[in-house]
Short mmCIF file of C-alpha atoms in Angstrom, two decimals:
data_model
loop_
_atom_site.label_atom_id
_atom_site.label_comp_id
_atom_site.label_asym_id
_atom_site.label_seq_id
_atom_site.Cartn_x
_atom_site.Cartn_y
_atom_site.Cartn_z
CA MET A 146 -10.80 51.28 84.62
CA LEU A 147 -10.45 53.79 81.07
CA ALA A 148 -6.95 52.09 81.59
CA LEU A 149 -7.35 48.64 80.87
CA LEU A 150 -9.92 48.82 78.36
CA LYS A 151 -7.63 50.87 76.62
CA THR A 152 -5.28 48.61 76.80
CA VAL A 153 -7.78 45.78 75.71
CA LEU A 154 -8.36 47.22 72.65
CA THR A 155 -4.16 47.70 72.39
CA VAL A 156 -3.36 43.81 72.13
CA PHE A 157 -6.98 43.09 69.95
CA VAL A 158 -5.45 45.73 66.91
CA PHE A 159 -1.97 43.98 67.52
CA LEU A 160 -4.03 40.02 66.91
CA VAL A 161 -5.12 41.83 64.35
CA GLN A 162 -2.67 43.48 62.48
CA PHE A 163 0.22 39.95 62.94
CA SER A 164 -3.03 36.92 62.31
CA SER A 165 -3.51 39.66 58.61
CA GLY A 166 0.41 39.04 58.04
CA ALA A 167 1.28 35.84 58.76
CA VAL A 168 1.64 34.37 55.45
CA ILE A 169 3.28 37.22 53.09
CA LYS A 170 2.77 36.28 49.10
CA ARG A 171 6.11 37.21 47.54
CA ASN A 172 6.63 39.43 44.58
CA GLY A 173 6.67 36.36 42.18
CA SER A 174 7.47 34.20 44.17
CA PRO A 175 5.58 31.01 46.24
CA PRO A 176 3.98 32.06 49.47
CA TYR A 177 6.54 31.84 52.22
CA TYR A 178 6.21 29.17 54.81
CA PRO A 179 8.62 29.09 57.97
CA TRP A 180 8.93 25.66 58.13
CA TRP A 181 9.45 25.78 54.00
CA PRO A 182 13.12 26.70 53.05
CA TRP A 183 13.63 28.82 49.69
CA HIS A 184 16.20 26.61 48.32
CA SER A 185 13.86 23.86 47.90
CA TRP A 186 11.55 25.51 45.59
CA PRO A 187 9.84 23.53 43.88
CA PRO A 188 8.09 21.62 46.63
CA PRO A 189 8.05 17.63 46.92
CA ALA A 190 5.67 16.29 44.54
CA HIS A 191 2.40 15.83 45.98
CA HIS A 192 2.27 19.43 47.02
CA THR A 193 0.22 21.24 44.63
CA TYR A 194 0.24 24.88 45.98
CA GLY A 195 1.80 27.11 44.03
CA VAL A 196 2.53 24.73 41.31
CA PRO A 197 1.18 26.24 37.14
CA THR A 198 -2.00 24.49 36.74
CA SER A 199 -1.23 22.87 33.33
CA THR A 200 1.72 20.95 35.30
CA ARG A 201 -0.58 19.70 38.23
CA ALA A 202 -1.44 16.22 37.06
CA SER A 203 1.28 14.91 36.39
CA ILE A 204 2.44 15.98 39.90
CA LEU A 205 -0.23 14.25 41.57
CA SER A 206 0.12 10.60 39.06
CA PRO A 207 2.36 8.71 40.98
CA LEU A 208 0.65 9.30 44.35
CA SER A 209 1.39 6.34 46.83
CA THR A 210 -2.07 6.65 49.16
CA ALA A 211 -5.44 9.14 49.02
CA THR A 212 -4.20 10.34 52.89
CA ARG A 213 -1.62 13.70 52.57
CA PHE A 214 -1.50 15.58 56.27
CA SER A 215 -1.56 18.31 54.41
CA PRO A 216 -0.70 22.58 55.18
CA PHE A 217 -3.04 23.82 52.28
CA PRO A 218 -6.13 25.73 52.72
CA THR A 219 -9.01 23.17 52.83
CA THR A 220 -10.19 25.33 49.11
CA THR A 221 -9.66 25.24 45.80
CA SER A 222 -6.52 27.32 45.87
CA SER A 223 -4.12 28.34 42.05
CA HIS A 224 -0.67 29.78 42.40
CA ASP A 225 -2.53 33.51 41.84
CA ASP A 226 -5.07 32.88 44.26
CA ASP A 227 -4.06 35.16 47.45
CA SER A 228 -6.73 34.13 50.04
CA PHE A 229 -4.70 31.96 51.75
CA THR A 230 -6.60 31.58 55.26
CA SER A 231 -4.75 28.95 56.40
CA PHE A 232 -1.47 27.00 56.49
CA PHE A 233 -2.69 24.98 60.16
CA PRO A 234 -2.12 20.83 59.70
CA VAL A 235 -5.33 19.43 58.46
CA GLU A 236 -5.26 15.60 57.00
CA THR A 237 -6.86 15.73 53.76
CA GLU A 238 -7.29 13.37 50.44
CA VAL A 239 -6.11 14.91 47.32
CA ALA A 240 -8.72 13.64 45.13
CA SER A 241 -7.09 12.80 42.52
CA ALA A 242 -5.14 10.70 39.75
CA CYS A 243 -3.54 11.04 36.22
CA PRO A 244 -4.77 8.32 33.83
CA SER A 245 -1.39 5.84 32.62
CA SER A 246 -0.19 5.50 29.77
CA ALA A 247 0.20 2.62 30.11
CA ASP A 248 -3.11 2.37 30.39
CA GLY A 249 -4.31 3.30 26.71
CA ILE A 250 -5.78 6.26 27.76
CA ALA A 251 -5.02 10.08 26.17
CA VAL A 252 -5.47 12.57 28.54
CA THR A 253 -6.16 15.74 26.12
CA SER A 254 -8.02 18.03 26.87
CA SER A 255 -5.82 22.21 26.56
CA THR A 256 -7.38 23.42 29.86
CA ALA A 257 -5.55 22.13 33.21
CA PRO A 258 -7.96 20.36 35.25
CA THR A 259 -9.34 22.07 39.02
CA VAL A 260 -7.70 19.72 41.98
CA THR A 261 -9.73 20.15 44.77
CA ILE A 262 -8.23 19.14 48.24
CA SER A 263 -11.14 17.59 50.59
CA PRO A 264 -10.88 17.22 55.22
CA THR A 265 -12.40 14.02 54.20
CA ARG A 266 -10.35 10.82 55.28
CA ALA A 267 -9.84 8.21 52.18
CA THR A 268 -10.69 4.73 53.11
CA SER A 269 -9.04 3.16 50.51
CA THR A 270 -5.30 3.45 48.97
CA LYS A 271 -7.04 3.01 45.91
CA VAL A 272 -6.68 7.34 44.74
CA PRO A 273 -10.26 8.60 42.69
CA SER A 274 -9.94 10.30 39.87
CA THR A 275 -12.11 13.50 39.75
CA ILE A 276 -9.30 15.44 36.67
CA GLN A 277 -11.19 15.72 33.45
CA THR A 278 -10.11 13.57 30.83
CA THR A 279 -10.64 13.17 27.17
CA THR A 280 -10.68 9.13 26.60
CA VAL A 281 -9.19 8.62 22.46
CA LYS A 282 -8.90 4.83 21.87
CA PRO A 283 -4.93 4.22 21.62
CA GLN A 284 -3.19 4.70 18.46
CA SER A 285 -2.46 2.28 16.51
CA THR A 286 1.58 1.88 15.75
CA GLN A 287 0.79 -0.39 12.56
CA PRO A 288 1.47 1.26 9.28
CA THR A 289 -1.85 0.39 8.17
CA THR A 290 -5.38 -0.88 8.71
CA LEU A 291 -7.15 -4.57 8.11
CA SER A 292 -10.06 -5.19 7.05
CA PRO A 293 -11.76 -7.72 8.34
CA ALA A 294 -11.12 -10.85 9.15
CA THR A 295 -7.61 -10.84 8.17
CA THR A 296 -5.78 -11.88 11.13
CA THR A 297 -7.20 -15.17 11.81
CA SER A 298 -4.53 -18.47 12.70
CA LYS A 299 -5.73 -20.59 10.13
CA ALA A 300 -6.93 -19.19 6.41
CA PRO A 301 -8.79 -21.38 3.71
CA SER A 302 -6.85 -21.68 0.36
CA SER A 303 -7.24 -19.07 -2.07
CA SER A 304 -10.35 -20.62 -4.39
CA SER A 305 -7.55 -19.67 -7.70
CA ALA A 306 -5.36 -17.28 -9.20
CA SER A 307 -8.69 -16.84 -11.80
CA GLY A 308 -9.03 -12.97 -10.05
CA ASP A 309 -8.70 -9.48 -10.96
CA PHE A 310 -4.34 -9.26 -10.02
CA TRP A 311 -2.13 -9.42 -12.75
CA LYS A 312 -1.11 -12.71 -13.75
CA PRO A 313 3.03 -12.48 -15.45
CA THR A 314 3.84 -15.05 -18.49
CA ALA A 315 6.95 -16.56 -18.49
CA GLY A 316 10.01 -14.81 -20.33
CA VAL A 317 9.87 -11.66 -19.13
CA THR A 318 12.31 -9.41 -18.45
CA TRP A 319 13.00 -8.71 -14.51
CA GLN A 320 15.61 -6.71 -11.60
CA ILE A 321 15.77 -7.18 -8.67
CA GLN A 322 17.24 -4.12 -5.86
CA ILE A 323 16.98 -5.24 -2.29
CA PHE A 324 19.72 -2.06 -0.99
CA GLY A 325 20.09 1.28 -2.08
CA THR A 326 17.53 3.66 -4.16
CA VAL A 327 16.57 2.04 -6.41
CA ASP A 328 17.63 2.26 -9.93
CA THR A 329 15.06 2.86 -12.00
CA SER A 330 17.25 2.74 -15.68
CA ILE A 331 17.03 -0.68 -15.52
CA ALA A 332 15.57 -2.18 -19.29
CA ALA A 333 13.75 -4.26 -17.55
CA ASP A 334 9.33 -5.84 -17.93
CA VAL A 335 9.59 -6.13 -13.78
CA TYR A 336 11.70 -4.81 -10.86
CA ASP A 337 11.22 -6.85 -7.04
CA VAL A 338 11.95 -4.49 -4.64
CA ASP A 339 11.97 -4.04 -0.93
CA LEU A 340 8.12 -3.37 0.80
CA PHE A 341 9.20 -0.76 3.44
CA ASP A 342 12.02 0.89 2.20
CA THR A 343 10.83 1.60 -0.86
CA PRO A 344 8.25 4.85 -1.27
CA ALA A 345 5.47 4.26 -2.98
CA SER A 346 6.90 7.49 -5.87
CA THR A 347 9.76 5.12 -6.34
CA ILE A 348 7.02 2.18 -8.09
CA ALA A 349 4.70 4.73 -9.55
CA THR A 350 7.98 6.39 -11.90
CA LEU A 351 8.55 2.82 -12.66
CA HIS A 352 4.53 2.61 -13.26
CA ALA A 353 4.40 5.61 -15.28
CA ALA A 354 7.54 3.53 -17.51
CA GLY A 355 5.35 0.42 -18.16
CA ARG A 356 7.35 -1.77 -15.29
CA LYS A 357 5.50 -4.15 -12.15
CA VAL A 358 6.28 -3.77 -9.29
CA ILE A 359 6.79 -7.37 -6.89
CA CYS A 360 7.69 -5.52 -3.28
CA TYR A 361 9.31 -8.19 -1.23
CA PHE A 362 9.36 -8.82 2.56
CA SER A 363 10.07 -11.94 4.75
CA ALA A 364 6.65 -13.37 5.95
CA GLY A 365 9.03 -17.07 7.46
CA SER A 366 11.25 -14.59 9.87
CA TYR A 367 11.69 -11.85 12.29
CA GLU A 368 13.83 -8.87 11.54
CA ASP A 369 15.05 -6.76 14.61
CA TRP A 370 15.61 -4.17 12.16
CA ARG A 371 12.06 -3.63 10.15
CA SER A 372 9.22 -0.79 11.71
CA ASP A 373 6.62 -3.22 13.04
CA GLN A 374 9.40 -5.20 14.83
CA SER A 375 7.76 -4.14 18.01
CA SER A 376 4.52 -5.63 16.66
CA PHE A 377 5.43 -9.61 17.81
CA GLN A 378 5.41 -11.30 20.30
CA ALA A 379 8.31 -13.23 22.37
CA SER A 380 5.97 -16.47 21.62
CA ASP A 381 6.63 -15.54 17.60
CA LYS A 382 10.16 -15.67 17.55
CA GLY A 383 12.18 -19.47 17.04
CA SER A 384 15.64 -20.00 16.35
CA ALA A 385 17.73 -18.12 15.25
CA MET A 386 19.01 -18.20 11.69
CA GLN A 387 22.08 -19.58 11.37
CA GLY A 388 24.57 -16.66 9.17
CA TRP A 389 21.53 -14.56 9.43
CA GLN A 390 22.51 -11.50 12.28
CA GLY A 391 19.11 -9.92 13.68
CA GLU A 392 16.77 -12.38 12.07
CA TRP A 393 14.98 -15.67 13.55
CA TRP A 394 12.14 -17.89 12.36
CA LEU A 395 8.57 -17.03 13.10
CA ASN A 396 5.93 -19.14 13.84
CA THR A 397 3.69 -19.63 11.25
CA ASN A 398 1.09 -20.64 12.54
CA SER A 399 0.81 -17.45 15.27
CA ALA A 400 -2.42 -15.49 14.85
CA ASN A 401 -0.47 -12.35 15.73
CA VAL A 402 2.31 -13.02 12.77
CA ARG A 403 -0.73 -13.52 10.51
CA SER A 404 -1.21 -9.79 11.36
CA ILE A 405 0.27 -8.12 10.96
CA MET A 406 1.97 -10.55 7.27
CA ALA A 407 -2.09 -9.19 6.31
CA LYS A 408 -0.76 -5.58 7.52
CA ARG A 409 2.03 -5.41 5.52
CA ILE A 410 0.29 -7.18 2.02
CA GLU A 411 -2.49 -4.12 2.58
CA MET A 412 1.03 -1.70 3.06
CA ALA A 413 2.48 -3.03 -0.68
CA VAL A 414 -1.45 -2.13 -2.14
CA SER A 415 -1.09 1.07 -0.53
CA LYS A 416 2.61 1.73 -2.17
CA GLY A 417 0.05 0.09 -5.32
CA CYS A 418 2.82 -2.25 -5.82
CA ASP A 419 1.28 -5.23 -8.25
CA ALA A 420 3.14 -8.44 -6.06
CA VAL A 421 4.47 -9.57 -3.50
CA ASP A 422 7.52 -11.54 -2.46
CA PRO A 423 7.46 -13.35 0.43
CA ASP A 424 10.36 -14.48 1.62
CA ASN A 425 11.88 -17.48 4.34
CA VAL A 426 8.68 -20.04 3.88
CA ASP A 427 10.59 -22.52 4.31
CA GLY A 428 11.24 -22.65 7.49
CA TYR A 429 10.02 -26.56 8.11
CA ALA A 430 13.31 -27.53 6.07
CA ASN A 431 15.24 -26.03 8.90
CA ALA A 432 16.24 -26.07 11.98
CA ASN A 433 13.27 -23.30 12.86
CA GLY A 434 13.12 -24.39 16.70
CA ILE A 435 9.41 -23.36 16.97
CA ASP A 436 8.37 -27.32 14.88
CA ILE A 437 7.01 -25.59 11.98
CA GLN A 438 6.36 -28.61 9.33
CA GLU A 439 5.70 -28.67 5.22
CA ALA A 440 2.11 -28.50 5.91
CA ASP A 441 1.83 -25.66 7.99
CA ALA A 442 3.93 -24.34 5.53
CA VAL A 443 1.16 -24.44 2.78
CA ASP A 444 -1.05 -23.08 5.12
CA TYR A 445 0.50 -20.73 5.44
CA LEU A 446 0.95 -19.09 1.80
CA ASN A 447 -2.03 -20.20 0.69
CA PHE A 448 -3.43 -18.04 4.31
CA LEU A 449 -0.61 -15.35 2.37
CA ALA A 450 -1.65 -15.63 -1.24
CA SER A 451 -5.35 -15.54 -0.29
CA ASN A 452 -4.90 -12.16 1.26
CA ALA A 453 -3.06 -11.13 -1.65
CA HIS A 454 -5.96 -12.67 -4.03
CA SER A 455 -8.30 -10.56 -1.88
CA ARG A 456 -6.88 -7.35 -2.31
CA GLY A 457 -5.95 -7.55 -5.92
CA ILE A 458 -2.12 -8.52 -5.67
CA ALA A 459 -0.27 -11.83 -6.83
CA ILE A 460 1.66 -13.55 -5.00
CA GLY A 461 4.59 -15.30 -5.60
CA LEU A 462 6.60 -18.65 -4.12
CA LYS A 463 10.38 -17.75 -2.84
CA ASN A 464 12.22 -20.65 -2.85
CA ALA A 465 10.84 -23.59 -1.11
CA GLY A 466 11.08 -26.32 -3.74
CA GLY A 467 9.36 -28.89 -1.84
CA LEU A 468 6.42 -27.00 -2.02
CA ILE A 469 5.58 -26.07 -5.44
CA ASN A 470 3.44 -29.83 -6.09
CA SER A 471 1.17 -28.38 -3.13
CA VAL A 472 0.55 -23.95 -4.14
CA LEU A 473 1.35 -23.40 -7.85
CA PRO A 474 -3.30 -22.95 -8.23
CA VAL A 475 -2.48 -20.11 -6.07
CA MET A 476 1.34 -18.56 -6.87
CA GLN A 477 1.18 -16.33 -10.06
CA PHE A 478 5.90 -16.98 -10.59
CA ALA A 479 8.72 -18.39 -8.57
CA VAL A 480 11.73 -15.98 -7.29
CA ASN A 481 14.63 -18.52 -7.21
CA GLU A 482 17.29 -18.56 -6.14
CA GLN A 483 21.11 -20.65 -7.55
CA CYS A 484 19.72 -23.40 -8.75
CA GLU A 485 22.01 -23.48 -11.15
CA GLN A 486 24.38 -23.37 -8.13
CA PHE A 487 22.52 -26.57 -6.47
CA ASN A 488 22.01 -28.44 -9.82
CA GLU A 489 18.19 -28.45 -8.28
CA CYS A 490 16.37 -25.62 -11.92
CA SER A 491 14.36 -28.78 -12.89
CA VAL A 492 12.33 -28.19 -9.35
CA SER A 493 10.81 -25.21 -10.92
CA LYS A 494 9.58 -26.20 -14.71
CA PRO A 495 5.82 -27.05 -13.78
CA PHE A 496 5.86 -22.83 -13.21
CA ILE A 497 7.11 -22.82 -16.80
CA ASP A 498 5.35 -25.54 -18.04
CA ALA A 499 2.20 -23.99 -16.04
CA GLY A 500 2.87 -20.78 -18.29
CA LYS A 501 4.33 -19.47 -15.57
CA PRO A 502 7.60 -17.06 -14.99
CA VAL A 503 10.47 -18.69 -12.92
CA PHE A 504 12.67 -15.00 -11.48
CA HIS A 505 15.52 -17.14 -11.67
CA ILE A 506 19.12 -14.81 -9.74
CA GLU A 507 22.62 -16.43 -9.86
CA TYR A 508 25.31 -14.83 -7.58
CA PRO A 509 28.63 -15.22 -9.35
CA ASP A 510 32.10 -15.46 -7.86
CA GLY A 511 33.21 -12.33 -8.48
CA ALA A 512 30.42 -10.38 -9.51
CA PRO A 513 30.08 -7.49 -10.96
CA ASN A 514 33.68 -8.48 -13.40
CA ILE A 515 32.06 -11.83 -14.53
CA SER A 516 33.79 -13.60 -17.47
CA PRO A 517 31.94 -14.48 -20.35
CA GLU A 518 33.40 -17.99 -19.78
CA ALA A 519 31.74 -17.67 -16.57
CA LYS A 520 28.42 -15.85 -18.06
CA ILE A 521 27.81 -18.88 -20.48
CA ALA A 522 28.03 -21.21 -17.96
CA SER A 523 25.10 -19.16 -15.07
CA CYS A 524 23.23 -18.57 -18.59
CA SER A 525 23.06 -22.17 -20.31
CA VAL A 526 21.16 -24.51 -18.18
CA PRO A 527 19.68 -26.69 -20.13
CA ALA A 528 16.66 -27.03 -17.18
CA ALA A 529 16.93 -23.16 -16.37
CA SER A 530 15.30 -23.40 -20.24
CA GLY A 531 12.60 -20.39 -20.16
CA PHE A 532 14.05 -19.03 -16.87
CA SER A 533 14.09 -14.90 -16.36
CA THR A 534 17.66 -15.52 -15.24
CA VAL A 535 19.08 -12.77 -13.60
CA LEU A 536 22.88 -12.37 -12.01
CA LYS A 537 23.42 -10.43 -9.44
CA THR A 538 25.93 -9.48 -6.62
CA ASN A 539 25.41 -10.97 -3.43
CA ASP A 540 24.51 -7.31 -2.18
CA LEU A 541 21.35 -7.66 -4.49
CA SER A 542 21.97 -3.85 -5.38
CA ALA A 543 21.46 -2.15 -8.60
CA TRP A 544 23.63 -4.25 -10.78
CA VAL A 545 22.22 -6.46 -12.92
CA ASP A 546 23.97 -8.63 -16.10
CA PRO A 547 20.24 -10.55 -17.44
CA CYS A 548 21.50 -13.65 -19.24
#
């Protein structure tokens, strides 16, 4: 009887020792599981034991179902937890999911969440979230913040050009440079520069020298290289612009397009521009692919003028001679290209008659090497009397020859 009792006790002690050593935590290594080969570490994505808590949320995120079979204990664990109590398979629900960036939610908590594994069976494939997160508003990719009431699809006409903004007079001298680092040494009363590419510091330098600054942007075309190009929707674009790679006509009736242009005007204000030069507003006279008509173009220009004037800056009409009589009251100047070449300078005379400048560009053959005869032909145009005319190269770089 005594021998039998000793045998039972020996077996009992052996079983206790064996059970206490069933799972061995390796020094500096993840736990050892006989069914989990070392070469496969780290474990598959739906397993989180032994994974640093800072990465658990990302590992758990794309769970296809809430129900998993897991060899893990039914208590919360971490990589440094030695109290692994069981590894028999139990049916568990991983009650955790990471919010998606597509939802516009950012997880900003610096402390990693605790993942709890529960033995409860899920009743739905949707995974409830138990991760502690800090919800923030999605960050805008736009360069500036709009004031209220600037994104309507239609805008009333600007009341008049009588607000507190710059009103240039006919005959002022000017320089236009759209490409390259702006040369601020040119003797001109007014500079026309690219809105996106010209830093505020350059505009400040020009102001310090007594110059006024007009900021150019395309208001009627989508340009695929601009920093805000991703803000446009596919439905905003019409036909590709012939001869201009990477540009498409815009649906200027679109509320989204108008919102973007209002932001561009706000950018001009933030950089210190005195006026804006919105280009490509003559889509109505081209194969635009979105049925933009002349009345739409007039309404759009009134919208742009209202936004510019309400922010304290001037605005000009770029080309689009057919709209002059409709929008002259809300425009402070005109920018015209090649009216001498196409024999249409008289169309812009109403600006001169109203005491407003016509900033006129000609691109003579051979520029910058222009013969005296060619310069006389470009500058001595009776219909352009009173215009502020400059001769430029086609790339609108710094070189200029004023008439």
